[in-house]
């Protein structure tokens, strides 16, 4: 029996149909190495557990009260057997049957510690996509730009990436409430490890927002940037609020009837 080279690790809770699609794509991967799929579930009640139990997956369950992004990631990585840990969100769907092979390939270079996959939009109708994600301007603010400029234009995302497990063991996450991916990126980069971007490994991912969920997402993003020491001051806010390109994008979207939701109109605010 071949040794497991890669462990695909999900954190699941009520993943719904999109998780089923993601799982089907992961299990259909064609690779010349052995891989396993692990799920750490924190209280699903929508049929996700039944889906997991119906497939060849290593399932671990924790109580909802015990969930923490940092600690739960650590748990999933700890039980993994592969030398490469592939992190994927339950709502992220790999594109193609060579996604895993492409994501793991850069690790042939022993200096590579982390590989970031390419995030693409799902092939849905425009009505199903949030306007600002479709316009690729969801992360236009100065805090995001500062991070990218200081990190070789790579924003590590646990939506879909891969980590050399030995590097994670050197830099376990511990208790992290928000943006644990950026916390990990910061630690790994400061230790001098190599992080690379792999555009051949693509995964489809997006969100739709109501006004309430958008406000919460923006609040969480701000807390996440604070976790990694990114300063966002009053002058930054003014600069973002007066960004001509953003307001022109909004005007164009309204004129073309592409902006249809209150949350899309309020996004720049």
Short mmCIF file of C-alpha atoms in Angstrom, two decimals, residues 1-232:
data_model
loop_
_atom_site.label_atom_id
_atom_site.label_comp_id
_atom_site.label_asym_id
_atom_site.label_seq_id
_atom_site.Cartn_x
_atom_site.Cartn_y
_atom_site.Cartn_z
CA UNK A 1 0.00 0.00 0.00
CA UNK A 2 1.33 3.42 -0.98
CA UNK A 3 2.01 5.98 1.71
CA UNK A 4 -0.40 8.89 1.81
CA UNK A 5 1.25 11.92 0.24
CA UNK A 6 -1.55 14.49 0.55
CA UNK A 7 -4.36 14.95 3.03
CA UNK A 8 -7.32 17.08 1.94
CA UNK A 9 -8.80 18.60 5.09
CA UNK A 10 -12.30 20.10 5.35
CA UNK A 11 -13.89 21.90 8.27
CA UNK A 12 -17.59 21.20 7.83
CA UNK A 13 -20.88 22.39 9.25
CA UNK A 14 -24.12 22.29 7.27
CA UNK A 15 -22.32 22.42 3.92
CA UNK A 16 -25.43 21.72 1.85
CA UNK A 17 -25.42 20.96 -1.86
CA UNK A 18 -22.31 23.05 -2.54
CA UNK A 19 -20.27 20.87 -0.20
CA UNK A 20 -21.54 17.77 -1.99
CA UNK A 21 -20.31 19.30 -5.25
CA UNK A 22 -16.95 20.13 -3.70
CA UNK A 23 -16.56 16.63 -2.29
CA UNK A 24 -17.44 15.00 -5.61
CA UNK A 25 -14.74 17.07 -7.30
CA UNK A 26 -12.14 16.18 -4.65
CA UNK A 27 -12.89 12.47 -4.81
CA UNK A 28 -12.64 12.48 -8.62
CA UNK A 29 -9.06 13.73 -8.69
CA UNK A 30 -6.55 11.87 -10.84
CA UNK A 31 -3.12 11.81 -9.23
CA UNK A 32 -0.15 9.45 -9.32
CA UNK A 33 0.06 9.52 -5.52
CA UNK A 34 -2.13 8.40 -2.65
CA UNK A 35 -4.35 10.97 -0.98
CA UNK A 36 -6.92 10.94 1.79
CA UNK A 37 -9.87 13.16 2.63
CA UNK A 38 -10.49 14.28 6.21
CA UNK A 39 -13.44 16.21 7.59
CA UNK A 40 -13.70 17.82 11.00
CA UNK A 41 -17.40 18.46 11.55
CA UNK A 42 -18.66 20.78 14.26
CA UNK A 43 -22.35 19.96 14.50
CA UNK A 44 -23.93 19.52 11.07
CA UNK A 45 -27.66 18.87 11.05
CA UNK A 46 -28.52 19.23 7.34
CA UNK A 47 -27.39 15.87 5.99
CA UNK A 48 -23.69 16.75 5.71
CA UNK A 49 -22.77 13.98 8.17
CA UNK A 50 -24.70 11.44 6.14
CA UNK A 51 -22.89 12.59 3.01
CA UNK A 52 -19.53 12.21 4.74
CA UNK A 53 -20.33 8.75 6.09
CA UNK A 54 -21.38 7.58 2.62
CA UNK A 55 -17.90 8.21 1.19
CA UNK A 56 -14.35 6.99 1.94
CA UNK A 57 -13.58 9.88 4.26
CA UNK A 58 -11.89 10.06 7.66
CA UNK A 59 -14.51 11.82 9.81
CA UNK A 60 -13.82 13.53 13.11
CA UNK A 61 -16.54 15.28 15.08
CA UNK A 62 -16.28 18.04 17.66
CA UNK A 63 -18.87 19.93 19.68
CA UNK A 64 -19.92 23.31 18.23
CA UNK A 65 -18.80 25.01 21.44
CA UNK A 66 -15.28 23.67 20.90
CA UNK A 67 -14.89 25.17 17.43
CA UNK A 68 -12.19 27.79 16.93
CA UNK A 69 -10.70 28.51 13.53
CA UNK A 70 -7.11 28.19 14.70
CA UNK A 71 -7.46 25.25 17.09
CA UNK A 72 -9.79 23.30 14.80
CA UNK A 73 -7.43 23.74 11.85
CA UNK A 74 -4.63 22.46 14.06
CA UNK A 75 -6.70 19.42 14.97
CA UNK A 76 -7.41 18.62 11.32
CA UNK A 77 -3.74 19.01 10.41
CA UNK A 78 -2.66 16.87 13.37
CA UNK A 79 -4.76 13.86 12.37
CA UNK A 80 -3.62 14.12 8.73
CA UNK A 81 -1.23 11.44 7.51
CA UNK A 82 0.06 13.15 4.38
CA UNK A 83 3.27 15.13 4.15
CA UNK A 84 1.20 17.78 2.32
CA UNK A 85 -1.96 19.15 3.92
CA UNK A 86 -4.47 20.54 1.42
CA UNK A 87 -6.86 23.04 2.97
CA UNK A 88 -10.20 23.62 1.27
CA UNK A 89 -13.42 25.32 2.32
CA UNK A 90 -16.64 23.34 2.21
CA UNK A 91 -18.02 25.81 -0.35
CA UNK A 92 -14.99 25.76 -2.64
CA UNK A 93 -15.19 23.48 -5.69
CA UNK A 94 -12.00 22.27 -7.42
CA UNK A 95 -11.92 22.81 -11.18
CA UNK A 96 -10.82 19.81 -13.24
CA UNK A 97 -9.51 16.39 -12.26
CA UNK A 98 -5.88 17.62 -12.17
CA UNK A 99 -6.48 20.26 -9.45
CA UNK A 100 -4.82 18.21 -6.70
CA UNK A 101 -1.85 17.14 -8.81
CA UNK A 102 -1.22 20.75 -9.84
CA UNK A 103 -1.56 22.00 -6.28
CA UNK A 104 0.95 19.47 -4.96
CA UNK A 105 3.46 19.75 -7.84
CA UNK A 106 5.36 22.83 -6.55
CA UNK A 107 6.41 20.87 -3.45
CA UNK A 108 8.91 19.03 -5.64
CA UNK A 109 11.00 22.07 -4.76
CA UNK A 110 12.07 21.35 -1.16
CA UNK A 111 12.18 25.08 -0.45
CA UNK A 112 8.44 25.49 -1.03
CA UNK A 113 6.45 25.57 2.21
CA UNK A 114 3.02 26.75 1.08
CA UNK A 115 1.17 26.79 -2.25
CA UNK A 116 -1.76 29.12 -2.85
CA UNK A 117 -4.36 28.01 -5.39
CA UNK A 118 -6.15 30.32 -7.77
CA UNK A 119 -9.64 31.40 -6.75
CA UNK A 120 -12.08 31.63 -9.67
CA UNK A 121 -15.77 32.45 -9.94
CA UNK A 122 -18.25 29.59 -10.34
CA UNK A 123 -19.94 29.19 -13.70
CA UNK A 124 -23.21 30.56 -12.41
CA UNK A 125 -25.49 33.15 -13.95
CA UNK A 126 -24.72 36.79 -13.21
CA UNK A 127 -27.84 36.97 -11.03
CA UNK A 128 -26.30 34.41 -8.66
CA UNK A 129 -23.02 36.30 -8.23
CA UNK A 130 -22.40 39.22 -5.87
CA UNK A 131 -21.63 42.21 -8.08
CA UNK A 132 -18.39 43.26 -6.35
CA UNK A 133 -16.97 39.75 -6.45
CA UNK A 134 -17.91 39.46 -10.12
CA UNK A 135 -16.15 42.80 -10.71
CA UNK A 136 -13.13 41.45 -8.78
CA UNK A 137 -13.15 44.50 -6.50
CA UNK A 138 -14.31 43.02 -3.22
CA UNK A 139 -10.81 43.43 -1.75
CA UNK A 140 -10.09 46.95 -2.98
CA UNK A 141 -9.44 48.63 0.36
CA UNK A 142 -6.05 49.91 1.46
CA UNK A 143 -5.58 47.27 4.17
CA UNK A 144 -5.88 44.52 1.56
CA UNK A 145 -3.55 46.37 -0.80
CA UNK A 146 -0.95 46.90 1.92
CA UNK A 147 -0.93 43.20 2.72
CA UNK A 148 -0.51 42.18 -0.91
CA UNK A 149 2.26 44.70 -1.52
CA UNK A 150 4.17 43.40 1.51
CA UNK A 151 3.69 39.71 0.67
CA UNK A 152 4.75 39.29 -2.96
CA UNK A 153 1.16 39.82 -4.11
CA UNK A 154 0.00 36.64 -2.38
CA UNK A 155 -2.83 36.68 0.11
CA UNK A 156 -2.86 33.21 1.64
CA UNK A 157 -6.41 31.88 1.83
CA UNK A 158 -7.56 28.71 3.52
CA UNK A 159 -10.33 28.66 0.94
CA UNK A 160 -7.90 26.56 -1.07
CA UNK A 161 -4.16 26.09 -0.50
CA UNK A 162 -1.60 23.46 0.44
CA UNK A 163 0.94 23.37 3.27
CA UNK A 164 3.98 21.24 3.92
CA UNK A 165 2.93 19.53 7.15
CA UNK A 166 6.40 19.79 8.68
CA UNK A 167 6.19 23.58 8.30
CA UNK A 168 2.82 23.66 10.03
CA UNK A 169 4.30 21.65 12.93
CA UNK A 170 6.89 24.41 13.31
CA UNK A 171 4.15 27.07 13.29
CA UNK A 172 0.89 25.67 14.72
CA UNK A 173 -1.94 28.15 14.78
CA UNK A 174 -3.21 27.89 18.33
CA UNK A 175 -6.25 29.96 19.28
CA UNK A 176 -7.11 32.32 16.43
CA UNK A 177 -10.63 33.76 16.14
CA UNK A 178 -10.42 35.23 12.64
CA UNK A 179 -8.21 35.25 9.51
CA UNK A 180 -6.12 32.32 10.70
CA UNK A 181 -4.80 31.98 7.15
CA UNK A 182 -3.17 35.44 7.27
CA UNK A 183 -1.83 34.73 10.77
CA UNK A 184 -0.20 31.58 9.43
CA UNK A 185 1.14 33.37 6.35
CA UNK A 186 2.72 36.03 8.52
CA UNK A 187 4.45 33.48 10.77
CA UNK A 188 5.71 31.38 7.87
CA UNK A 189 6.96 34.39 5.90
CA UNK A 190 8.74 35.85 8.93
CA UNK A 191 10.49 32.49 9.39
CA UNK A 192 11.81 32.78 5.83
CA UNK A 193 9.75 29.99 4.27
CA UNK A 194 8.79 30.10 0.60
CA UNK A 195 5.16 30.71 -0.38
CA UNK A 196 4.21 30.36 -4.05
CA UNK A 197 1.13 30.87 -6.21
CA UNK A 198 -0.10 28.08 -8.47
CA UNK A 199 -2.48 29.31 -11.18
CA UNK A 200 -2.87 25.78 -12.58
CA UNK A 201 -4.74 24.70 -9.45
CA UNK A 202 -8.10 26.45 -9.60
CA UNK A 203 -11.04 26.31 -7.28
CA UNK A 204 -14.42 28.00 -7.74
CA UNK A 205 -15.59 30.02 -4.78
CA UNK A 206 -17.86 32.98 -4.08
CA UNK A 207 -20.40 34.34 -1.60
CA UNK A 208 -23.73 36.10 -1.78
CA UNK A 209 -24.53 38.73 0.84
CA UNK A 210 -27.46 40.40 2.50
CA UNK A 211 -26.90 43.78 4.17
CA UNK A 212 -26.53 42.05 7.54
CA UNK A 213 -24.13 39.34 6.38
CA UNK A 214 -22.08 41.89 4.41
CA UNK A 215 -21.70 44.11 7.47
CA UNK A 216 -20.62 41.12 9.53
CA UNK A 217 -18.16 40.01 6.85
CA UNK A 218 -16.59 43.47 6.69
CA UNK A 219 -16.36 43.62 10.48
CA UNK A 220 -14.66 40.21 10.56
CA UNK A 221 -12.25 41.27 7.81
CA UNK A 222 -11.27 44.29 9.89
CA UNK A 223 -10.71 42.16 12.97
CA UNK A 224 -8.65 39.77 10.89
CA UNK A 225 -6.35 42.51 9.62
CA UNK A 226 -5.93 43.69 13.20
CA UNK A 227 -4.82 40.15 14.13
CA UNK A 228 -1.84 40.50 11.80
CA UNK A 229 -0.98 44.09 12.72
CA UNK A 230 -2.29 45.83 9.58
CA UNK A 231 -3.12 49.39 10.57
CA UNK A 232 -6.16 51.00 8.99
#
